[in-house]
Coordinates of C-alpha atoms and ligand atoms in Angstrom, one line a residue:
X1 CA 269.7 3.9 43.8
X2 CA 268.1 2.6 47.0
X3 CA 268.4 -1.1 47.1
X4 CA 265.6 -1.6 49.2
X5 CA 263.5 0.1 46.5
X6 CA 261.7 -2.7 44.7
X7 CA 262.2 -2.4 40.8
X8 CA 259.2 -1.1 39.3
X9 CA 257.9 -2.1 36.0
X10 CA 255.1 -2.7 33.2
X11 CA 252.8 -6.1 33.5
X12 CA 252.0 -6.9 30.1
X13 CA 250.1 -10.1 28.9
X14 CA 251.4 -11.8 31.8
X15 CA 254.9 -11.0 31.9
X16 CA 256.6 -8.3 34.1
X17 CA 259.1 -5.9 32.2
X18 CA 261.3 -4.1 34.6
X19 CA 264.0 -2.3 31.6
X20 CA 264.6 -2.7 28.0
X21 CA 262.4 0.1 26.9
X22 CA 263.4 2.6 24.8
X23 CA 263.2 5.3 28.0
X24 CA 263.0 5.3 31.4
X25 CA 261.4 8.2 34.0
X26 CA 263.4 8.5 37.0
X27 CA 261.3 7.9 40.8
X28 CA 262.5 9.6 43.6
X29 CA 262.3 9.7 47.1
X30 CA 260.7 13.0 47.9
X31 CA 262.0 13.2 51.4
X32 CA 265.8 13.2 49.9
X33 CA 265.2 13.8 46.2
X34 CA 267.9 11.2 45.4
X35 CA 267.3 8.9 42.5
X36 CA 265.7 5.5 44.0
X37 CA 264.6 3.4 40.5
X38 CA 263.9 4.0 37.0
X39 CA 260.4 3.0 35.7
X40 CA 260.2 1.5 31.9
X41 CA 257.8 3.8 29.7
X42 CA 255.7 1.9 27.4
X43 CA 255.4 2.1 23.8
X44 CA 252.7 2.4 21.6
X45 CA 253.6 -1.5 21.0
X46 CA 253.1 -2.3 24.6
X47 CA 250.3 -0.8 24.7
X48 CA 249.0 -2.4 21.8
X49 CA 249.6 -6.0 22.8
X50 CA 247.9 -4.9 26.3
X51 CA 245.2 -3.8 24.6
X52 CA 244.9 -7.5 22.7
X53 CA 246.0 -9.2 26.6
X54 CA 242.9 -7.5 28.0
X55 CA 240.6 -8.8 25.4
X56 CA 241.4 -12.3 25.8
X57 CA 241.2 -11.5 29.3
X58 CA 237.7 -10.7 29.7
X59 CA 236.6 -13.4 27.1
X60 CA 238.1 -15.4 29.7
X61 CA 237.2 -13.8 32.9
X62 CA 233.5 -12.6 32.0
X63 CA 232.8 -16.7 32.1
X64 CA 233.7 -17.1 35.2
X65 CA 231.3 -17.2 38.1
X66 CA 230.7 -14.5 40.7
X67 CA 231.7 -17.0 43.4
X68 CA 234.6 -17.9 42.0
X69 CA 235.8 -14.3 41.0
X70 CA 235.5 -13.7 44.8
X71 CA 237.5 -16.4 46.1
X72 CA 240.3 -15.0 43.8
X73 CA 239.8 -11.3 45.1
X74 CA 239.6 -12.7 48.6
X75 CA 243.3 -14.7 48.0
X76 CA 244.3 -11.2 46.8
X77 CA 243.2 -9.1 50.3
X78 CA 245.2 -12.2 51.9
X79 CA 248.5 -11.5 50.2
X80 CA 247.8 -7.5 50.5
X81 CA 248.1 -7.9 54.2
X82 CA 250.6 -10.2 54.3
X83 CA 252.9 -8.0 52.1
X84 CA 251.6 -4.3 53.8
X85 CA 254.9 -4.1 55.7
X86 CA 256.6 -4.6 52.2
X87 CA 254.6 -2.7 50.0
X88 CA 254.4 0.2 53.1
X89 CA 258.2 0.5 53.0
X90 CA 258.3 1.1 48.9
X91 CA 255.2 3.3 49.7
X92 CA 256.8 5.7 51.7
X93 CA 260.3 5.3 50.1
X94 CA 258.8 6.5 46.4
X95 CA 255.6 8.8 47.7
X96 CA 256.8 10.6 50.9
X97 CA 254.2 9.6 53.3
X98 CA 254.7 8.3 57.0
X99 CA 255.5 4.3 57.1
X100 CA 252.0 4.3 59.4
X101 CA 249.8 5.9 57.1
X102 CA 251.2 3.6 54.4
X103 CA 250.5 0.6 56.4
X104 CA 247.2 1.6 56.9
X105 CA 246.4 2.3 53.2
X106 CA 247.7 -1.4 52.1
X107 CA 245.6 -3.0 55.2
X108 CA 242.9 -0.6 53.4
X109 CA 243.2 -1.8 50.2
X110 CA 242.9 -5.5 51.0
X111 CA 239.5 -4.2 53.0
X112 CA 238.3 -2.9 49.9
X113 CA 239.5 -6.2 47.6
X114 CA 237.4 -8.1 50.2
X115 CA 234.5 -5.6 50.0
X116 CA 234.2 -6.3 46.1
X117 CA 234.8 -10.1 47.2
X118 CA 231.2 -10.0 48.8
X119 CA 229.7 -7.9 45.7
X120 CA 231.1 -9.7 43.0
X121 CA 227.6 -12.4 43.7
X122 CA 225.6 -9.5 44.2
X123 CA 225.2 -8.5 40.7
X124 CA 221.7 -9.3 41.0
X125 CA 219.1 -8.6 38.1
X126 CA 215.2 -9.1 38.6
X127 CA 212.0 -10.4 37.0
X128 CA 209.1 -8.1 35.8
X129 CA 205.6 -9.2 35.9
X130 CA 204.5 -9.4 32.4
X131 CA 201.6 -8.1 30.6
X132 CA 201.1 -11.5 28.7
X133 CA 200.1 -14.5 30.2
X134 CA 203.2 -17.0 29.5
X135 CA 206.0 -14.7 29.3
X136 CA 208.6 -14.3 31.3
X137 CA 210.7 -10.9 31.6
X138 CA 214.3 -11.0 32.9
X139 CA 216.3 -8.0 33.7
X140 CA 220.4 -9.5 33.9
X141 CA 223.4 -7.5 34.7
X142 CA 226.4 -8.1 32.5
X143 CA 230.5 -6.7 32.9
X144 CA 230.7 -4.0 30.5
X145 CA 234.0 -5.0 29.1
X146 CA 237.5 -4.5 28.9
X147 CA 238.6 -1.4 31.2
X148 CA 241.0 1.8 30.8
X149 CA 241.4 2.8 34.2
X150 CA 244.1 5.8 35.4
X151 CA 244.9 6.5 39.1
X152 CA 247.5 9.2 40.6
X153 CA 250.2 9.3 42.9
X154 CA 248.2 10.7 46.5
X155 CA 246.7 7.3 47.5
X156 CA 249.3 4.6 45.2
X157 CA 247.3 1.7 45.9
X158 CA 244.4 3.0 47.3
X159 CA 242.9 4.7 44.2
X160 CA 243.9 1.4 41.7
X161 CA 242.9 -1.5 44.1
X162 CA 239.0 0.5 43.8
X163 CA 239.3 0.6 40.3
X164 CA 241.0 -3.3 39.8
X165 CA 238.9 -4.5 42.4
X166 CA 235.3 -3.5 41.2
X167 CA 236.6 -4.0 37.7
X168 CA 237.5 -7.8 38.7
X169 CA 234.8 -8.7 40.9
X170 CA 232.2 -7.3 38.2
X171 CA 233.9 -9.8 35.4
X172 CA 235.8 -7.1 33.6
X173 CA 239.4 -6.5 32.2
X174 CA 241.3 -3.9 33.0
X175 CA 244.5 -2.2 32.0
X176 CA 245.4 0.2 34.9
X177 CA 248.0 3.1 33.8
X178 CA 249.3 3.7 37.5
X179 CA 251.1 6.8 38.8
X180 CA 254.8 7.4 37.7
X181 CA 255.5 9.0 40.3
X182 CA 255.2 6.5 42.9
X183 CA 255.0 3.2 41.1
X184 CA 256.3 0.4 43.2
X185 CA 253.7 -0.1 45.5
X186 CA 250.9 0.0 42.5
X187 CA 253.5 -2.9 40.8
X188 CA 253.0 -4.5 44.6
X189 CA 249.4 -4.7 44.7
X190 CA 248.8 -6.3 40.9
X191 CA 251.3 -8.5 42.0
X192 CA 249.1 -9.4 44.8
X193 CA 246.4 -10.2 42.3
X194 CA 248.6 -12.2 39.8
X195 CA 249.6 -14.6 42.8
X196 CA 246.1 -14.8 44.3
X197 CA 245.3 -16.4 41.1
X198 CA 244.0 -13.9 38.3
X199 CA 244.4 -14.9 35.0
X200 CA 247.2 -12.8 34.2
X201 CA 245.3 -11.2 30.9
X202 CA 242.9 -9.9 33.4
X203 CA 244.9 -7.3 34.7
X204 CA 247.4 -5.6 32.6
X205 CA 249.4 -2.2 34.2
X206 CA 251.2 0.5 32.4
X207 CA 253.6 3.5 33.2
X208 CA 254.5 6.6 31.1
X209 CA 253.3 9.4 29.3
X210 CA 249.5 9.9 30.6
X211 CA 248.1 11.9 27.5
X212 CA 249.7 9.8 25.3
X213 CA 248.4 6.7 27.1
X214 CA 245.1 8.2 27.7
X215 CA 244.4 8.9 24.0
X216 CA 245.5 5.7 22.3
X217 CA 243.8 3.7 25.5
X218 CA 240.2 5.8 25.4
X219 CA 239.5 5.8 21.8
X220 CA 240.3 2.0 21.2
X221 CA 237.5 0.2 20.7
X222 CA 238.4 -2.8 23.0
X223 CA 237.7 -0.5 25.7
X224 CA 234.7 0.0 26.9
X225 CA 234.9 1.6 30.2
X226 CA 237.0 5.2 31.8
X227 CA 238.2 5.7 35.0
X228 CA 240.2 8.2 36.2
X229 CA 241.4 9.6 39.5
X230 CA 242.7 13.0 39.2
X231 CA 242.4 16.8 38.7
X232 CA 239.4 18.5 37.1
X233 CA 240.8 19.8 34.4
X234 CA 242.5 16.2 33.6
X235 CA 239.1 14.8 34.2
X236 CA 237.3 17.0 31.7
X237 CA 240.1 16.6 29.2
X238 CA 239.7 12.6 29.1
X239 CA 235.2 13.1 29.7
X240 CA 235.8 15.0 26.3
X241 CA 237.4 12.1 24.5
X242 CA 235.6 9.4 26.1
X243 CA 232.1 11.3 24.8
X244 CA 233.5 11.4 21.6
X245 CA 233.9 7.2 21.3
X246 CA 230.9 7.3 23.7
X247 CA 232.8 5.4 26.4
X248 CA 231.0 5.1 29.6
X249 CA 233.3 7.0 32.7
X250 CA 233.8 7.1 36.4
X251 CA 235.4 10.6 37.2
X252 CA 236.8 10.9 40.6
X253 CA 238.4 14.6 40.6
X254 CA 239.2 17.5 42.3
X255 CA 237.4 19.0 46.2
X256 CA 237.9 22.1 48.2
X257 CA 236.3 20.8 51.2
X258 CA 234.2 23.1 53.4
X259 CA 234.4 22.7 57.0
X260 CA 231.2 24.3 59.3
X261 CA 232.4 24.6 62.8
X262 CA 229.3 26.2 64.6
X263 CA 229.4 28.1 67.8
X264 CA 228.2 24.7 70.1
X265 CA 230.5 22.4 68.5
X266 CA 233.0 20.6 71.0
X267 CA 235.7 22.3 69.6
X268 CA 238.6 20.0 71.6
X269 CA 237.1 17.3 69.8
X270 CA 237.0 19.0 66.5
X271 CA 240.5 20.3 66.8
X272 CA 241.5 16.6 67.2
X273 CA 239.6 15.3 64.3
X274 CA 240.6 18.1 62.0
X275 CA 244.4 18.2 63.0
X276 CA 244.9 14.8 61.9
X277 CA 242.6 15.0 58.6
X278 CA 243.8 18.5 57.3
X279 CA 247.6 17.0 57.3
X280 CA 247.2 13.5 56.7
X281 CA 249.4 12.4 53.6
X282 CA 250.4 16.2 54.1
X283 CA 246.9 17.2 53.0
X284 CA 247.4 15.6 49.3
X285 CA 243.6 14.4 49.6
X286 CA 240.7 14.7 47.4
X287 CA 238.4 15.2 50.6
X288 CA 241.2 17.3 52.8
X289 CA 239.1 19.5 55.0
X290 CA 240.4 22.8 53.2
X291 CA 237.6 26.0 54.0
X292 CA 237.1 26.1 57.5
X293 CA 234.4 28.2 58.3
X294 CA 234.0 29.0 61.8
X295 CA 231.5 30.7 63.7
X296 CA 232.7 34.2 64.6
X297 CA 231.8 33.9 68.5
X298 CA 234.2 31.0 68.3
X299 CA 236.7 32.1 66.3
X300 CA 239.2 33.0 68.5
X301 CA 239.2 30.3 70.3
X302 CA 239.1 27.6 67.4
X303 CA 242.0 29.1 65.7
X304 CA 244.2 29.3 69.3
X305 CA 243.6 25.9 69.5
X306 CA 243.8 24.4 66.4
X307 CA 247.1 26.3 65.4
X308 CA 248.3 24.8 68.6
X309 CA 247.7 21.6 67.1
X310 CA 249.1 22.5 63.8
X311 CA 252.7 23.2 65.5
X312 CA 252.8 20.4 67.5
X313 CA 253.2 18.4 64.3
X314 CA 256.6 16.4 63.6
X315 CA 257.3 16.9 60.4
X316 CA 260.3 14.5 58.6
X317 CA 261.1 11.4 56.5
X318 CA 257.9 9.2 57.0
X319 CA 260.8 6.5 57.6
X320 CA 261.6 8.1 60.7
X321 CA 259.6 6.5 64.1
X322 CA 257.3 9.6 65.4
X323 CA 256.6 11.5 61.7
X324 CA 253.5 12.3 61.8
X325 CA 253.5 14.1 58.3
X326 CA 256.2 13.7 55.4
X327 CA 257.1 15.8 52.3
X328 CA 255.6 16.4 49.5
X329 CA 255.1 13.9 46.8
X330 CA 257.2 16.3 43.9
X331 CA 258.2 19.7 43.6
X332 CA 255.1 20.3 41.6
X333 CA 253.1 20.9 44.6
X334 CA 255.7 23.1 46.7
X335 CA 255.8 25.5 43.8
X336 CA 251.9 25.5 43.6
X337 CA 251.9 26.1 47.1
X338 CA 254.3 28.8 47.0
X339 CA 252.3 30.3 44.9
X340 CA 248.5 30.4 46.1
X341 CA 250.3 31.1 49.7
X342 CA 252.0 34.4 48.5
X343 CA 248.9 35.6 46.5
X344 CA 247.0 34.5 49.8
X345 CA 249.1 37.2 52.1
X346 CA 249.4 39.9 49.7
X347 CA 245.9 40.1 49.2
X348 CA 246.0 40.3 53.2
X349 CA 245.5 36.6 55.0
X350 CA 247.2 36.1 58.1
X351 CA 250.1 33.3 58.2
X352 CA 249.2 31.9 61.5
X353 CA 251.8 29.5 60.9
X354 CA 253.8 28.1 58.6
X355 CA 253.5 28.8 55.4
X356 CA 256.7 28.1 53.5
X357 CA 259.2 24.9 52.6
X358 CA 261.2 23.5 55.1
X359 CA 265.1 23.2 54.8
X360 CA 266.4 22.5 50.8
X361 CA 266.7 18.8 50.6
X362 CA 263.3 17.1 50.2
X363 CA 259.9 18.7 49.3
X364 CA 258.8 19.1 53.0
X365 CA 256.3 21.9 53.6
X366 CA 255.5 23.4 57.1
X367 CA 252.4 22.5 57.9
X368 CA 250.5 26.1 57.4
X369 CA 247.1 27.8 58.6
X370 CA 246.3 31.0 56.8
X371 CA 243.3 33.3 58.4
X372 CA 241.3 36.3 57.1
X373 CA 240.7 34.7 54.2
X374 CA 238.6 36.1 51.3
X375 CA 237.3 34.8 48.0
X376 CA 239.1 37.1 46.4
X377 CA 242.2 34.6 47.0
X378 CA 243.3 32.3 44.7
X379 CA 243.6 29.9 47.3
X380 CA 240.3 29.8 48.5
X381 CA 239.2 29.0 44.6
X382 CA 241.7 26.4 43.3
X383 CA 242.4 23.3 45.3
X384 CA 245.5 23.6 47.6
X385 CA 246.2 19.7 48.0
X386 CA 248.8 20.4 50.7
X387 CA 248.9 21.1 54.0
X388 CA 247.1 24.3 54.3
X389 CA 243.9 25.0 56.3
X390 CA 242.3 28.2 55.3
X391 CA 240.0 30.1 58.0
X392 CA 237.5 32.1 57.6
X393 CA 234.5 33.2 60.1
X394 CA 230.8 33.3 59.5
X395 CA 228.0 35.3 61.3
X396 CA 224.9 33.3 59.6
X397 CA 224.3 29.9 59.0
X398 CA 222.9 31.0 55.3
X399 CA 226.5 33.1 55.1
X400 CA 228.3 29.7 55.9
X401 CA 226.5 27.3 53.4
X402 CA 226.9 29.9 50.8
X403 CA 230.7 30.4 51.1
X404 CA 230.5 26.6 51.0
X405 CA 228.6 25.8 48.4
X406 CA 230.5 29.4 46.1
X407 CA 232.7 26.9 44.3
X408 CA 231.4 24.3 41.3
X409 CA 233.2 21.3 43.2
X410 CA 231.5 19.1 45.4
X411 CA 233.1 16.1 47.3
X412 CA 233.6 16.1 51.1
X413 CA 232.4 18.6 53.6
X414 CA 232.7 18.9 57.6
X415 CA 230.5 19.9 59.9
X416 CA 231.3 20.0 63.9
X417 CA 228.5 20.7 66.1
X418 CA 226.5 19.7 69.1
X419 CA 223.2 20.4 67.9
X420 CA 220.8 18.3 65.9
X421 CA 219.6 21.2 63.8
X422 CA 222.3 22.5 62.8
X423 CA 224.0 18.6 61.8
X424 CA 220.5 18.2 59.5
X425 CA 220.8 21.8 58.1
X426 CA 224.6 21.3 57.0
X427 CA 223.9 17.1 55.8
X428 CA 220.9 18.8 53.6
X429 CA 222.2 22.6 52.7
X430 CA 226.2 21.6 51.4
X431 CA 226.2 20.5 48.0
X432 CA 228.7 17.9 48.2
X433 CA 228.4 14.0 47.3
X434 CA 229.6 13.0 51.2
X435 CA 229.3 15.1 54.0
X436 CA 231.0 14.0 57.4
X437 CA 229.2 15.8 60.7
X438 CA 231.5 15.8 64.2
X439 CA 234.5 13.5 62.8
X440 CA 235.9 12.0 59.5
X441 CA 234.2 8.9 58.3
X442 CA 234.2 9.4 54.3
X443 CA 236.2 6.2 53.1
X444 CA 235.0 2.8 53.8
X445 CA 234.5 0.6 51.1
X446 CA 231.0 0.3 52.1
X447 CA 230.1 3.5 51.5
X448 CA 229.5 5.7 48.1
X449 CA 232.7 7.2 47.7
X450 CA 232.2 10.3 45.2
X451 CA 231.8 14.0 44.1
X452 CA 228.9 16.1 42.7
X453 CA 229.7 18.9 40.0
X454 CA 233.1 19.3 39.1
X455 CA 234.3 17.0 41.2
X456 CA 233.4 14.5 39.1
X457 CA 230.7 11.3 38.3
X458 CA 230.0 8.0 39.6
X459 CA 231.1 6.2 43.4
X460 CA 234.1 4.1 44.2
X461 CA 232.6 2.8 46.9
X462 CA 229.2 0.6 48.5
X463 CA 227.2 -1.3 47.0
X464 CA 226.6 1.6 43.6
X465 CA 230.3 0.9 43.2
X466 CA 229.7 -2.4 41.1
X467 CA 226.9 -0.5 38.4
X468 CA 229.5 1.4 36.1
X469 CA 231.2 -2.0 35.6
X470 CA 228.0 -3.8 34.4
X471 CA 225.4 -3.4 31.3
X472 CA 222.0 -4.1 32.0
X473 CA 220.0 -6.1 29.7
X474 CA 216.7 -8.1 29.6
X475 CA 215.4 -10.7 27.9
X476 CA 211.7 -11.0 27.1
X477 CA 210.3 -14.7 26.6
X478 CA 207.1 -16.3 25.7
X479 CA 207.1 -19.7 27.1
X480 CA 204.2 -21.2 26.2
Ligands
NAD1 P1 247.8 16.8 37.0 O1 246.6 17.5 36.8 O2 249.0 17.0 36.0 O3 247.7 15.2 37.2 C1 246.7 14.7 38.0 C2 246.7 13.2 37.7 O4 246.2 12.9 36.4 C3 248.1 12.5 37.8 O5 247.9 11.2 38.3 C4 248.5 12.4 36.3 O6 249.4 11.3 36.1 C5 247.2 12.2 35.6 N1 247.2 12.8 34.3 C6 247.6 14.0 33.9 N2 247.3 14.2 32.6 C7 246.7 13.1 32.1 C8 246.2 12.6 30.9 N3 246.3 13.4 29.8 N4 245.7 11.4 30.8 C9 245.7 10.6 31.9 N5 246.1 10.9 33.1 C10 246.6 12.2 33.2 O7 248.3 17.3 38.4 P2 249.4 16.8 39.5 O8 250.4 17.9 39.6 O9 249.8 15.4 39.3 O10 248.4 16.9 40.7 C11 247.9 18.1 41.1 C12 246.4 18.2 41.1 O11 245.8 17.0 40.7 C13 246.0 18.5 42.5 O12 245.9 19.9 42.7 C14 244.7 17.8 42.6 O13 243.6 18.7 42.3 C15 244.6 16.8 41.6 N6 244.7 15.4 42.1 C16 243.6 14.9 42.6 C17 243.5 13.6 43.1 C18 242.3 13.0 43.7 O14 242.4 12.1 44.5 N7 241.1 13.4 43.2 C19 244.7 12.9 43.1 C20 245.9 13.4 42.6 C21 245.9 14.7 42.1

């Protein structure tokens, strides 16, 4: 074991729980595939007793003023960036990515604690002129209650710090189940909150087996809120049981993001832009830039160049200075790669490069472009989430927003081009809940982070991020 790997573990009711559980799930480093910790499962007794920690929790934390809520989440962004070096290091050990990207996403997560800082006073209600002469009307926002929230393994502490954050700034509990696969740095930022100064009910986190988890946690009536960050088909699955026990949800799922590069877009700068979002955490994003759809006068050219780009790439141990993208996070995603690419080029797309793992230790992947690709490809259909940009050219704009609006997901989308037109006709043709015109500026915590269609329900993000987290009530009074 790696003993520079800090030891993950459970946070129940206040108390850490690193071992003593019946069974264990190995984590490993994906760049090595050796064995760096063991992470506790928990039982259906653990997650019982967090059940009963989150309730007292948000007896507790529900009474406690917006303003001071925020100085706690502010304390928390404090320690995030004080510890980013820490947590980045157990980041890239478990998960893969390069030690800069995993910087950046815990200085991102304390930018996001300290957006929901600011909102957690915003709640704001209003009055309503009344009909009656002496009565008052009052529309007040409450937090919904105790939380089940479940975030995956692509963004470690990016995906639970939206979920804990808007979940603590809005006066709820919450009992995140974090990502097995890369647990350390989810243990890093809770801990964050514990020392900032959250009652430790408030937050409770739990590892193990997700359907299992996801059942008991979803139909409990404690909870009164979902979140999940995940696949589609995961998404649906837990939409299903949440309807059932009529449990409010925030779904955050699956993309195949199309990318519009017309015939007067600068196409150095969008080679730049793209380059570094298409293989960013080695493309295991939500919002990945995935169906490029080029204009055919430009096709030639955009592919030279961004192929160019593609193989100048270092790809290694996201410990190593100069990696600019890592493995893998599991072997999952090489084999589902290995797949979608094979059917991909025997149903005639062109490997422009890449297009198969690198070496056999570690699940790297070389960075791969496929052209001449048709719908009839399984790839261009179910959601790579690797590093694989997929072109494709178009002659008409209506042939371009079709092809990008074929599929029933809807999250990010590109578009790269000089003129105004064509930006306004892409922002209002692509149905897609965030669209991104000449670079990549989808994931501030200021702005309404979310899908449309199957790519799920609700924002993460801005000031709409606060509503699922609050009930709205009134109160109707006749004063004299
Ligand atoms: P998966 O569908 O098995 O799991 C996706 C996530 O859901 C994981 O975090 C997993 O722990 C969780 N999960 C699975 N079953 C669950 C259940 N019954 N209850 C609660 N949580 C459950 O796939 P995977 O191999 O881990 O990831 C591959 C696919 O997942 C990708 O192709 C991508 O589409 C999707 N994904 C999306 C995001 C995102 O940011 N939207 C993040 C990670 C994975």
């Amino acid at each position: 074991m790696s003993n520079d790997y800090p030891a993950p573990g459970l946070f129940i009711a206040g108390e850490w729980i690193r071992s003593g559980r019946p069974e264990a799930l190995p984590v490993l480093n994906p760049a090595t595939e050796e064995q760096i910790g063991l992470l506790p499962v928990a039982t259906t007794d653990d997650l019982s007793r967090a059940v009963a920690s989150t309730r007292r929790g948000f007896e507790a934390w529900s009474r406690v003023s917006g303003f001071d809520r925020g100085q706690v989440l502010r304390k928390a962004a404090a320690l995030m960036r004080e510890r980013a070096e820490s947590i980045a290091r157990a980041m890239t050990l478990e998960h893969g990515k390069p030690l800069t990207e995993a910087r950046q996403e815990a200085n991102a997560a304390a930018d996001i604690i300290e957006w929901f800082a600011e909102e957690a006073r915003r709640t704001y209600g209003r009055q309503i002129p009344a009909r009656l002469p002496g009565v008052m009307q009052v529309v007040f926002k409450q937090p919904i209650g105790p939380v089940a929230a479940f975030s995956p393994w692509n963004f470690p502490i990016n995906q639970a710090t939206r979920k804990i954050a808007a979940a603590v700034a809005a006066g709820c509990s919450i009992i995140l189940k974090g990502p097995e696969e890369t647990p350390a740095s989810c243990c890093g930022l809770v801990a964050a909150f514990i020392d900032a100064g959250l009652p430790p009910d408030v937050v409770n986190l739990v590892f193990g087996h997700p359907a299992e988890i996801s059942e008991y946690l979803i139909a409990h009536p404690v909870i009164r809120k979902i979140s999940f960050t995940g696949s589609t088909a995961v998404g649906r699955r837990l939409s299903e049981i949440a309807g059932r026990h009529l449990k409010r949800t925030t779904m955050e799922l699956g993309g195949h993001a199309p990318v519009l590069i017309f015939a007067d877009a600068d196409l150095e700068r969008a080679v730049q832009v793209l380059v570094a979002a298409k293989y960013r955490n080695a493309g295991q994003i939500c919002i990945s830039p995935t169906r490029f759809l080029v204009a055919a006068e430009v096709m030639e050219e955009f592919t030279a160049r961004f192929v160019a780009g593609v193989k100048a790439l270092k790809v290694g141990d996201g410990l190593d200075e100069g990696t600019q993208v890592g493995p893998l996070a599991h072997d999952r995603r090489v084999t589902a790669l290995e797949a979608l690419i094979a059917d991909a080029a025997q149903k005639g797309a062109r490997v422009e490069c890449g297009g198969n793992r690198l070496g056999n230790r570690g699940f790297f992947f070389a960075p791969t472009v496929l052209s001449g690709v048709t719908p009839a490809m399984r790839i261009m259909n179910e959601e790579p989430f690797g590093p694989v940009a997929l072109l494709a050219s178009f002659n008409t704009e209506e042939e371009a927003l079709a092809e990008a609006n074929r599929l029933d997901v809807g999250l990010g989308a590109y578009a790269f081009t000089r003129s105004s037109r064509n930006a306004s006709r892409a922002i209002n043709g692509i149905e897609s809940g965030m669209v991104s015109v000449n670079h990549q500026g989808l994931v501030f915590p200021e702005l309404p982070f979310g899908g449309i269609g199957d790519s799920g329900d609700g924002k993460e993000g801005g000031t709409e991020a606060m509503e699922p987290y609050l009930i709205t009530r009134f109160s109707t009074h006749l004063t004299e």
